Amino acid sequence: MNHEEQPSPTFTKPSLITPKLSALLPFAVFLSLFLGTGIILTLQGVDFAFYQLPASIAIIPAILVAIYAGMRIGTGSLNQQIAQFISGAGNSNITTMCVIYLLAGAFAVVAKATGSVDASVELGLAIFPDYLLLPGLFLVAALLSTAMGTSMGTIAAIAPIALGFIDSAQLDAALVAGCIVSGAIFGDNLSIISDTTIASTRSQGAHMKDKFKVNFKFAVPAALICLVAFAILGGEVNHSISSDASLIGLLPYAVILVLALMGVNVFAVLVAGIILAAVIGMLTSDYQVSAWVNDINSGFASMQDIFILSLFIGGLSELVRQQGGLAALTKAIESLARKLSPSNNKRAAGFGISGLAFLCNFFTANNTVSIIVTGDTAKNLATDGELSPAESASLLDVFACINQGLLPYGAQALLLGATLKISPIEVASHAFYPMVLFFVAGFSFWRLTRKNN
């Protein structure tokens, strides 16, 4: 799968522009407006503080700054800057996420209206012991994401069920979101069929099985720690089981899980879920076609903000790339890595690759794209530091996924926030697995290279 976009012949080639860290200024503008406004309003006691200035609005000044900067340094006229922005917004990864948003929103609304959510909640509360409900959600998300190879598809399938758990068992929505995004990132990072695995192994020339073995040593200890943490944080769940929900309502979720495990395309999986939930509603209750159409439209509308933000982030990332911002970041990290540990090239190379993936993803909000952008530099660092292709591929994948799970403007946090009706900041702040993995992977790699000191 080729993720690289072919530049328009009218664009100035990035190689002709001197890489400058100042080209990253637009992202600083965006984060200052979005996060700064939310933090200030939170301190002032304003309810739903991070919704007062939507991210899709806060990013507009940043885009204008990037366009002006591009015109000033000579990467193109106003029309060419806009064309670059459109090219980035139309990146296949961005388009894929946006369509998933729409289908996930539609499925969530239809499943709720036809009773599928209620049925799944009743079964879940009956199966999981009170103290294992949160670890159970983490495990389900981790297994499904590993099988599907996509964190977005996993979240789209599980989030509507989680919303039912929150309503029925009075669970903390942010904690539930943390369980789901943690499990989704686990599988996205570890799965041998995920885009991040494919991108990292191809860019480093590593074999899938070798990268999996290295990754496994980082991921499993972190997952075990998180299971214990979620079990402790979950405590006793107070709930009552109702007999109103029909078990036939479980069928859409069962079909989704089976199709996902079979490797069926996530679009087909979600469409099947939308259709099946509607059919069940029509057969078991007075669910009309007109109501189905309205519910699908409502689901689409509920994803408007994150749909727009994803397009804008894709366009802004392309502008910054064209202006040399990402190249400057890569060059700076590479230089720092070589100075970190002159007596231990392997350790310095590993930390350099990790920093590259982590920071680049911060500015692209797409772990697959960040791996592709930094792949060549990471390979050079690995060669100089005598890291195996599997080690460099694993570090690239791990730290890109870690950052993706912690971004409040990342696709995962945005989708969960919209579905569970909480701030994406709350989602990111409860994503414990990426946090734990950051320290586990860093410490494990440090120990692995200690013998070379």
Coordinates of C-alpha atoms in Angstrom, one line a residue:
M1 CA 0.0 0.0 0.0
N2 CA 1.6 3.2 -1.2
H3 CA 1.0 6.1 1.2
E4 CA 3.2 8.7 -0.5
E5 CA 1.5 11.5 -2.4
Q6 CA 2.9 12.6 -5.8
P7 CA 3.6 16.4 -5.6
S8 CA 2.1 18.7 -8.1
P9 CA 4.7 19.9 -10.7
T10 CA 3.9 23.5 -9.7
F11 CA 5.1 23.0 -6.1
T12 CA 8.5 23.9 -4.9
K13 CA 10.3 20.7 -4.0
P14 CA 11.0 20.4 -0.2
S15 CA 14.6 19.6 -1.0
L16 CA 15.1 23.1 -2.4
I17 CA 13.9 24.7 0.8
T18 CA 16.3 25.0 3.7
P19 CA 14.9 23.0 6.6
K20 CA 13.9 25.4 9.4
L21 CA 12.3 24.5 12.8
S22 CA 10.4 27.8 12.5
A23 CA 8.3 26.1 9.9
L24 CA 6.7 24.3 12.8
L25 CA 5.2 27.5 14.2
P26 CA 1.7 26.9 12.8
F27 CA 1.3 23.8 15.0
A28 CA 2.4 25.9 18.0
V29 CA -0.3 28.4 17.1
F30 CA -2.9 25.7 16.9
L31 CA -1.9 24.0 20.2
S32 CA -1.6 27.3 22.0
L33 CA -5.1 28.3 21.0
F34 CA -6.8 24.9 21.5
L35 CA -5.1 23.7 24.6
G36 CA -4.5 27.2 26.1
T37 CA -8.2 28.2 25.8
G38 CA -9.4 24.9 27.3
I39 CA -6.9 25.1 30.2
I40 CA -7.8 28.7 31.0
L41 CA -11.5 28.1 30.9
T42 CA -11.1 25.0 33.0
L43 CA -9.3 27.0 35.7
Q44 CA -12.2 29.5 35.6
G45 CA -14.7 26.8 36.3
V46 CA -16.4 26.9 32.9
D47 CA -18.3 23.7 32.0
F48 CA -17.1 21.8 28.9
A49 CA -14.1 24.1 28.7
F50 CA -12.5 22.3 25.8
Y51 CA -15.7 22.6 23.7
Q52 CA -15.9 26.4 23.9
L53 CA -13.3 26.7 21.2
P54 CA -13.6 23.7 18.9
A55 CA -10.3 22.3 17.6
S56 CA -11.7 22.6 14.0
I57 CA -11.9 26.4 14.6
A58 CA -8.7 26.8 16.6
I59 CA -6.7 25.3 13.7
I60 CA -7.8 27.9 11.1
P61 CA -5.4 30.7 12.3
A62 CA -2.6 28.1 12.2
I63 CA -3.5 27.3 8.6
L64 CA -3.4 31.0 7.7
V65 CA 0.0 31.4 9.3
A66 CA 1.3 28.4 7.3
I67 CA 0.0 29.7 4.1
Y68 CA 1.5 33.1 4.7
A69 CA 4.8 31.6 5.7
G70 CA 4.9 29.5 2.6
M71 CA 4.3 32.5 0.3
R72 CA 7.0 34.4 2.2
I73 CA 9.8 31.7 1.9
G74 CA 8.9 30.9 -1.7
T75 CA 7.2 27.5 -1.7
G76 CA 4.5 28.9 -4.0
S77 CA 1.9 31.6 -4.6
L78 CA -1.4 31.8 -2.7
N79 CA -3.0 29.5 -5.2
Q80 CA -0.2 27.0 -5.0
Q81 CA -0.3 27.1 -1.1
I82 CA -4.0 26.3 -1.2
A83 CA -3.3 23.5 -3.7
Q84 CA -0.7 22.0 -1.3
F85 CA -3.2 22.3 1.5
I86 CA -5.9 20.5 -0.5
S87 CA -3.3 17.8 -1.5
G88 CA -2.6 17.1 2.2
A89 CA -6.2 17.1 3.2
G90 CA -6.9 14.5 0.4
N91 CA -4.2 12.1 1.6
S92 CA -5.5 8.6 1.5
N93 CA -4.9 8.1 5.2
I94 CA -6.9 11.2 6.0
T95 CA -9.7 10.2 3.7
T96 CA -9.8 6.7 5.2
M97 CA -10.1 8.1 8.7
C98 CA -12.9 10.5 7.7
V99 CA -15.0 7.8 6.1
I100 CA -14.6 5.6 9.2
Y101 CA -15.7 8.6 11.3
L102 CA -19.0 8.9 9.3
L103 CA -19.7 5.1 9.3
A104 CA -18.9 4.8 13.0
G105 CA -21.2 7.7 13.8
A106 CA -24.0 6.2 11.8
F107 CA -23.6 2.7 13.3
A108 CA -23.5 4.1 16.9
V109 CA -26.8 6.0 16.4
V110 CA -28.6 3.1 14.6
A111 CA -27.4 0.5 17.1
K112 CA -28.6 2.7 20.0
A113 CA -32.0 3.3 18.3
T114 CA -32.6 -0.4 17.6
G115 CA -31.6 -1.8 21.0
S116 CA -28.3 -3.4 20.0
V117 CA -26.4 -1.3 22.5
D118 CA -28.7 -2.2 25.3
A119 CA -28.5 -5.9 24.5
S120 CA -24.7 -5.9 24.4
V121 CA -24.5 -4.0 27.7
E122 CA -26.8 -6.5 29.4
L123 CA -24.6 -9.4 28.3
G124 CA -21.4 -7.7 29.1
L125 CA -22.5 -6.9 32.6
A126 CA -23.6 -10.5 33.1
I127 CA -20.4 -12.0 31.8
F128 CA -17.7 -9.8 33.5
P129 CA -17.4 -9.8 37.2
D130 CA -17.9 -6.3 38.7
Y131 CA -14.2 -5.8 39.4
L132 CA -13.1 -7.0 35.9
L133 CA -15.3 -4.9 33.7
L134 CA -12.6 -2.4 32.8
P135 CA -9.9 -5.0 32.3
G136 CA -12.3 -6.9 30.1
L137 CA -12.9 -3.9 27.9
F138 CA -9.1 -3.4 27.6
L139 CA -8.7 -7.1 26.6
V140 CA -11.5 -7.1 24.0
A141 CA -10.1 -3.9 22.4
A142 CA -6.6 -5.3 22.4
L143 CA -7.5 -8.6 20.8
L144 CA -9.8 -7.0 18.2
S145 CA -7.2 -4.4 17.3
T146 CA -4.5 -7.0 17.0
A147 CA -6.8 -9.1 14.7
M148 CA -8.0 -6.2 12.6
G149 CA -4.7 -4.2 12.5
T150 CA -6.5 -0.9 13.0
S151 CA -7.1 1.1 16.2
M152 CA -9.8 3.2 14.4
G153 CA -11.8 0.2 13.3
T154 CA -11.6 -1.2 16.8
I155 CA -12.8 2.0 18.4
A156 CA -15.6 2.3 15.9
A157 CA -16.9 -1.1 16.8
I158 CA -16.5 -1.0 20.6
A159 CA -17.3 2.6 21.5
P160 CA -21.1 2.3 21.1
I161 CA -21.0 -0.7 23.5
A162 CA -18.9 1.2 25.9
L163 CA -21.4 4.1 25.9
G164 CA -24.0 1.7 27.1
F165 CA -21.7 0.4 29.9
I166 CA -21.2 4.0 31.1
D167 CA -25.0 4.7 31.2
S168 CA -26.0 1.4 32.8
A169 CA -23.1 0.9 35.3
Q170 CA -22.4 4.5 36.1
L171 CA -18.8 4.1 35.0
D172 CA -16.4 7.0 34.6
A173 CA -16.6 7.8 30.9
A174 CA -12.9 9.0 30.7
L175 CA -11.7 5.8 32.4
V176 CA -13.7 3.6 29.9
A177 CA -12.3 5.7 27.0
G178 CA -8.8 5.1 28.5
C179 CA -9.4 1.3 28.5
I180 CA -10.5 1.3 24.9
V181 CA -7.8 3.5 23.4
S182 CA -5.2 1.6 25.4
G183 CA -6.3 -1.7 24.0
A184 CA -6.7 -0.3 20.5
I185 CA -3.1 1.1 20.5
F186 CA -1.8 -2.2 21.8
G187 CA -3.1 -4.0 18.8
D188 CA -2.4 -1.3 16.3
N189 CA 1.3 -1.4 17.4
L190 CA 1.6 -5.2 17.7
S191 CA -0.5 -6.5 14.8
I192 CA 1.4 -7.8 11.8
I193 CA -1.2 -6.5 9.4
S194 CA -1.5 -2.9 10.7
D195 CA -0.3 0.0 8.5
T196 CA 2.2 1.0 11.1
T197 CA 3.8 -2.4 11.1
I198 CA 3.9 -2.6 7.3
A199 CA 5.4 0.9 7.0
S200 CA 8.0 0.4 9.7
T201 CA 9.2 -3.0 8.4
R202 CA 9.3 -1.9 4.8
S203 CA 11.2 1.3 5.6
Q204 CA 13.8 -0.6 7.7
G205 CA 14.0 -3.7 5.6
A206 CA 12.9 -5.9 8.5
H207 CA 10.9 -9.2 8.5
M208 CA 7.5 -9.1 10.1
K209 CA 8.1 -12.0 12.5
D210 CA 11.4 -10.5 13.7
K211 CA 9.8 -7.1 14.4
F212 CA 7.0 -8.8 16.2
K213 CA 9.4 -10.6 18.5
V214 CA 11.1 -7.4 19.5
N215 CA 7.8 -5.5 19.9
F216 CA 6.3 -8.3 22.0
K217 CA 9.0 -7.8 24.7
F218 CA 7.9 -4.1 25.0
A219 CA 4.1 -4.5 24.6
V220 CA 3.2 -7.4 26.8
P221 CA 4.8 -6.2 30.1
A222 CA 3.1 -2.8 29.6
A223 CA -0.2 -4.5 28.9
L224 CA 0.0 -6.6 32.1
I225 CA 0.7 -3.5 34.1
C226 CA -2.3 -1.8 32.6
L227 CA -4.6 -4.8 33.3
V228 CA -3.7 -4.5 37.0
A229 CA -4.2 -0.7 37.0
F230 CA -7.6 -0.9 35.4
A231 CA -8.7 -3.7 37.8
I232 CA -7.7 -1.5 40.7
L233 CA -9.2 1.7 39.3
G234 CA -12.4 -0.1 38.3
G235 CA -13.3 -1.1 41.8
E236 CA -16.8 -2.3 42.5
V237 CA -19.3 -1.6 39.7
N238 CA -22.8 -1.0 40.9
H239 CA -25.4 -2.1 38.3
S240 CA -28.7 -3.9 37.9
I241 CA -29.4 -6.2 35.0
S242 CA -32.6 -5.7 33.2
S243 CA -34.4 -8.4 31.2
D244 CA -35.9 -5.9 28.7
A245 CA -33.2 -6.2 26.1
S246 CA -33.4 -8.9 23.5
L247 CA -30.4 -11.0 22.9
I248 CA -31.0 -10.8 19.1
G249 CA -29.7 -7.2 19.5
L250 CA -26.3 -8.7 20.0
L251 CA -26.2 -10.0 16.4
P252 CA -24.8 -6.8 14.8
Y253 CA -21.9 -6.8 17.2
A254 CA -21.3 -10.5 16.9
V255 CA -21.2 -10.1 13.1
I256 CA -18.9 -7.1 13.3
L257 CA -16.4 -9.0 15.5
V258 CA -16.5 -12.1 13.3
L259 CA -16.0 -10.2 10.1
A260 CA -13.2 -8.1 11.7
L261 CA -11.4 -11.3 12.9
M262 CA -11.8 -12.7 9.3
G263 CA -9.9 -9.6 8.0
V264 CA -12.8 -8.1 6.1
N265 CA -12.3 -4.4 5.2
V266 CA -13.4 -2.1 8.0
F267 CA -15.7 -0.2 5.7
A268 CA -17.6 -3.3 4.8
V269 CA -17.7 -4.3 8.4
L270 CA -19.4 -1.1 9.5
V271 CA -21.8 -1.0 6.6
A272 CA -22.9 -4.5 7.5
G273 CA -23.4 -3.5 11.1
I274 CA -25.6 -0.5 10.1
I275 CA -27.7 -2.7 7.8
L276 CA -28.1 -5.6 10.2
A277 CA -29.0 -3.4 13.2
A278 CA -31.7 -1.7 11.1
V279 CA -33.1 -5.0 9.9
I280 CA -33.3 -6.4 13.4
G281 CA -35.0 -3.2 14.6
M282 CA -37.6 -3.5 11.8
L283 CA -38.3 -7.2 12.6
T284 CA -38.5 -6.8 16.4
S285 CA -39.9 -3.3 16.8
D286 CA -41.6 -0.6 14.9
Y287 CA -38.3 0.8 13.4
Q288 CA -39.1 2.5 10.1
V289 CA -37.0 3.1 7.0
S290 CA -37.5 6.8 7.4
A291 CA -36.2 6.6 11.0
W292 CA -33.2 4.6 9.8
V293 CA -32.3 7.3 7.2
N294 CA -32.6 10.0 9.8
D295 CA -30.5 8.1 12.3
I296 CA -27.7 7.6 9.7
N297 CA -27.8 11.3 8.9
S298 CA -27.7 12.1 12.6
G299 CA -24.7 9.8 13.0
F300 CA -22.9 11.6 10.1
A301 CA -23.7 15.0 11.7
S302 CA -22.3 13.9 15.0
M303 CA -18.9 13.5 13.4
Q304 CA -18.8 16.8 11.7
D305 CA -16.2 18.5 14.0
I306 CA -13.6 15.7 13.9
F307 CA -14.2 15.1 10.2
I308 CA -13.3 18.8 9.5
L309 CA -10.4 18.8 11.9
S310 CA -8.9 15.7 10.3
L311 CA -9.0 17.3 6.9
F312 CA -7.4 20.5 8.3
I313 CA -4.6 18.7 10.1
G314 CA -3.8 16.7 6.9
G315 CA -3.6 19.9 4.9
L316 CA -1.6 21.8 7.6
S317 CA 0.9 18.9 7.8
E318 CA 1.5 19.0 4.1
L319 CA 2.1 22.8 4.2
V320 CA 4.6 22.3 7.0
R321 CA 6.3 19.5 5.2
Q322 CA 6.6 21.5 2.0
Q323 CA 8.2 24.3 4.0
G324 CA 10.9 22.1 5.5
G325 CA 9.5 21.9 9.0
L326 CA 9.4 18.1 9.3
A327 CA 12.8 17.8 7.6
A328 CA 14.3 20.3 10.1
L329 CA 12.8 18.3 13.0
T330 CA 14.3 15.1 11.6
K331 CA 17.7 16.7 11.1
A332 CA 17.7 18.1 14.7
I333 CA 16.8 14.8 16.3
E334 CA 19.4 13.0 14.2
S335 CA 22.1 15.5 15.3
L336 CA 21.1 15.2 18.9
A337 CA 21.0 11.4 18.8
R338 CA 24.7 11.3 17.7
K339 CA 25.7 13.5 20.6
L340 CA 23.7 11.7 23.3
S341 CA 26.0 8.8 24.0
P342 CA 29.3 9.0 22.0
S343 CA 30.5 5.8 23.8
N344 CA 27.3 3.9 23.0
N345 CA 26.3 4.3 19.4
K346 CA 23.6 1.6 19.6
R347 CA 21.8 3.3 22.5
A348 CA 22.1 6.8 20.9
A349 CA 20.7 5.5 17.7
G350 CA 17.8 3.8 19.4
F351 CA 16.9 7.0 21.4
G352 CA 17.2 9.0 18.2
I353 CA 14.8 6.8 16.3
S354 CA 12.4 6.8 19.2
G355 CA 12.5 10.6 19.4
L356 CA 12.1 11.0 15.7
A357 CA 8.9 8.9 15.6
F358 CA 7.5 10.4 18.7
L359 CA 8.0 14.1 17.8
C360 CA 7.2 13.7 14.1
N361 CA 3.8 12.1 15.0
F362 CA 3.2 15.1 17.3
F363 CA 3.1 17.3 14.1
T364 CA 1.4 14.9 11.7
A365 CA -1.2 13.3 14.1
N366 CA -0.9 10.2 12.0
N367 CA 1.4 7.4 13.1
T368 CA 1.7 5.7 9.7
V369 CA 2.6 9.0 8.0
S370 CA 5.2 9.9 10.7
I371 CA 6.9 6.5 10.2
I372 CA 7.0 7.0 6.4
V373 CA 8.4 10.6 6.8
T374 CA 11.2 9.5 9.3
G375 CA 11.9 6.0 7.8
D376 CA 15.1 6.9 5.8
T377 CA 16.7 8.8 8.7
A378 CA 15.8 6.1 11.1
K379 CA 17.5 3.5 8.8
N380 CA 20.7 5.6 8.6
L381 CA 20.8 5.9 12.4
A382 CA 20.2 2.2 12.8
T383 CA 23.0 1.4 10.4
D384 CA 25.5 3.7 12.2
G385 CA 24.4 2.4 15.6
E386 CA 24.5 -1.2 14.5
L387 CA 20.8 -1.8 15.4
S388 CA 19.1 -4.6 13.6
P389 CA 16.3 -3.8 11.1
A390 CA 13.8 -5.4 13.5
E391 CA 14.9 -3.3 16.4
S392 CA 14.7 0.0 14.4
A393 CA 11.3 -1.0 13.0
S394 CA 10.0 -1.8 16.4
L395 CA 11.2 1.4 18.0
L396 CA 9.7 3.4 15.1
D397 CA 6.3 1.7 15.4
V398 CA 6.2 1.7 19.2
F399 CA 6.9 5.4 19.7
A400 CA 4.8 6.6 16.8
C401 CA 1.9 4.7 18.3
I402 CA 2.6 5.9 21.8
N403 CA 2.4 9.5 20.7
Q404 CA -0.8 8.8 18.6
G405 CA -2.5 7.4 21.7
L406 CA -1.7 10.5 23.7
L407 CA -2.7 13.2 21.3
P408 CA -6.0 15.0 22.2
Y409 CA -6.3 16.0 18.5
G410 CA -5.4 12.5 17.3
A411 CA -8.0 10.4 15.4
Q412 CA -8.5 7.9 18.3
A413 CA -9.1 10.5 21.0
L414 CA -11.4 12.5 18.7
L415 CA -13.6 9.5 17.8
L416 CA -13.9 8.3 21.4
G417 CA -14.6 11.8 22.7
A418 CA -17.3 12.3 20.1
T419 CA -18.9 8.9 20.8
L420 CA -18.7 9.0 24.6
K421 CA -19.5 12.7 24.7
I422 CA -16.4 13.7 26.6
S423 CA -13.5 16.0 25.9
P424 CA -10.6 14.4 23.8
I425 CA -8.4 15.8 26.6
E426 CA -10.1 13.4 29.0
V427 CA -9.5 10.5 26.6
A428 CA -5.8 11.3 26.2
S429 CA -5.2 11.8 29.9
H430 CA -6.6 8.3 30.7
A431 CA -4.7 6.5 27.9
F432 CA -2.6 4.6 30.4
Y433 CA -1.2 2.0 28.1
P434 CA 0.7 4.4 25.8
M435 CA 2.1 6.1 29.0
V436 CA 3.2 2.9 30.5
L437 CA 4.6 1.6 27.2
F438 CA 6.7 4.8 26.9
F439 CA 8.6 4.0 30.1
V440 CA 8.6 0.2 29.6
A441 CA 10.0 0.4 26.1
G442 CA 12.6 3.1 27.0
F443 CA 13.8 1.2 30.1
S444 CA 13.9 -2.2 28.2
F445 CA 15.9 -0.7 25.4
W446 CA 18.3 1.0 27.9
R447 CA 18.9 -2.4 29.6
L448 CA 19.3 -4.1 26.3
T449 CA 22.1 -1.8 25.3
R450 CA 23.7 -1.5 28.8
K451 CA 26.2 -4.3 28.0
N452 CA 27.7 -2.1 25.3
N453 CA 28.8 0.6 27.8

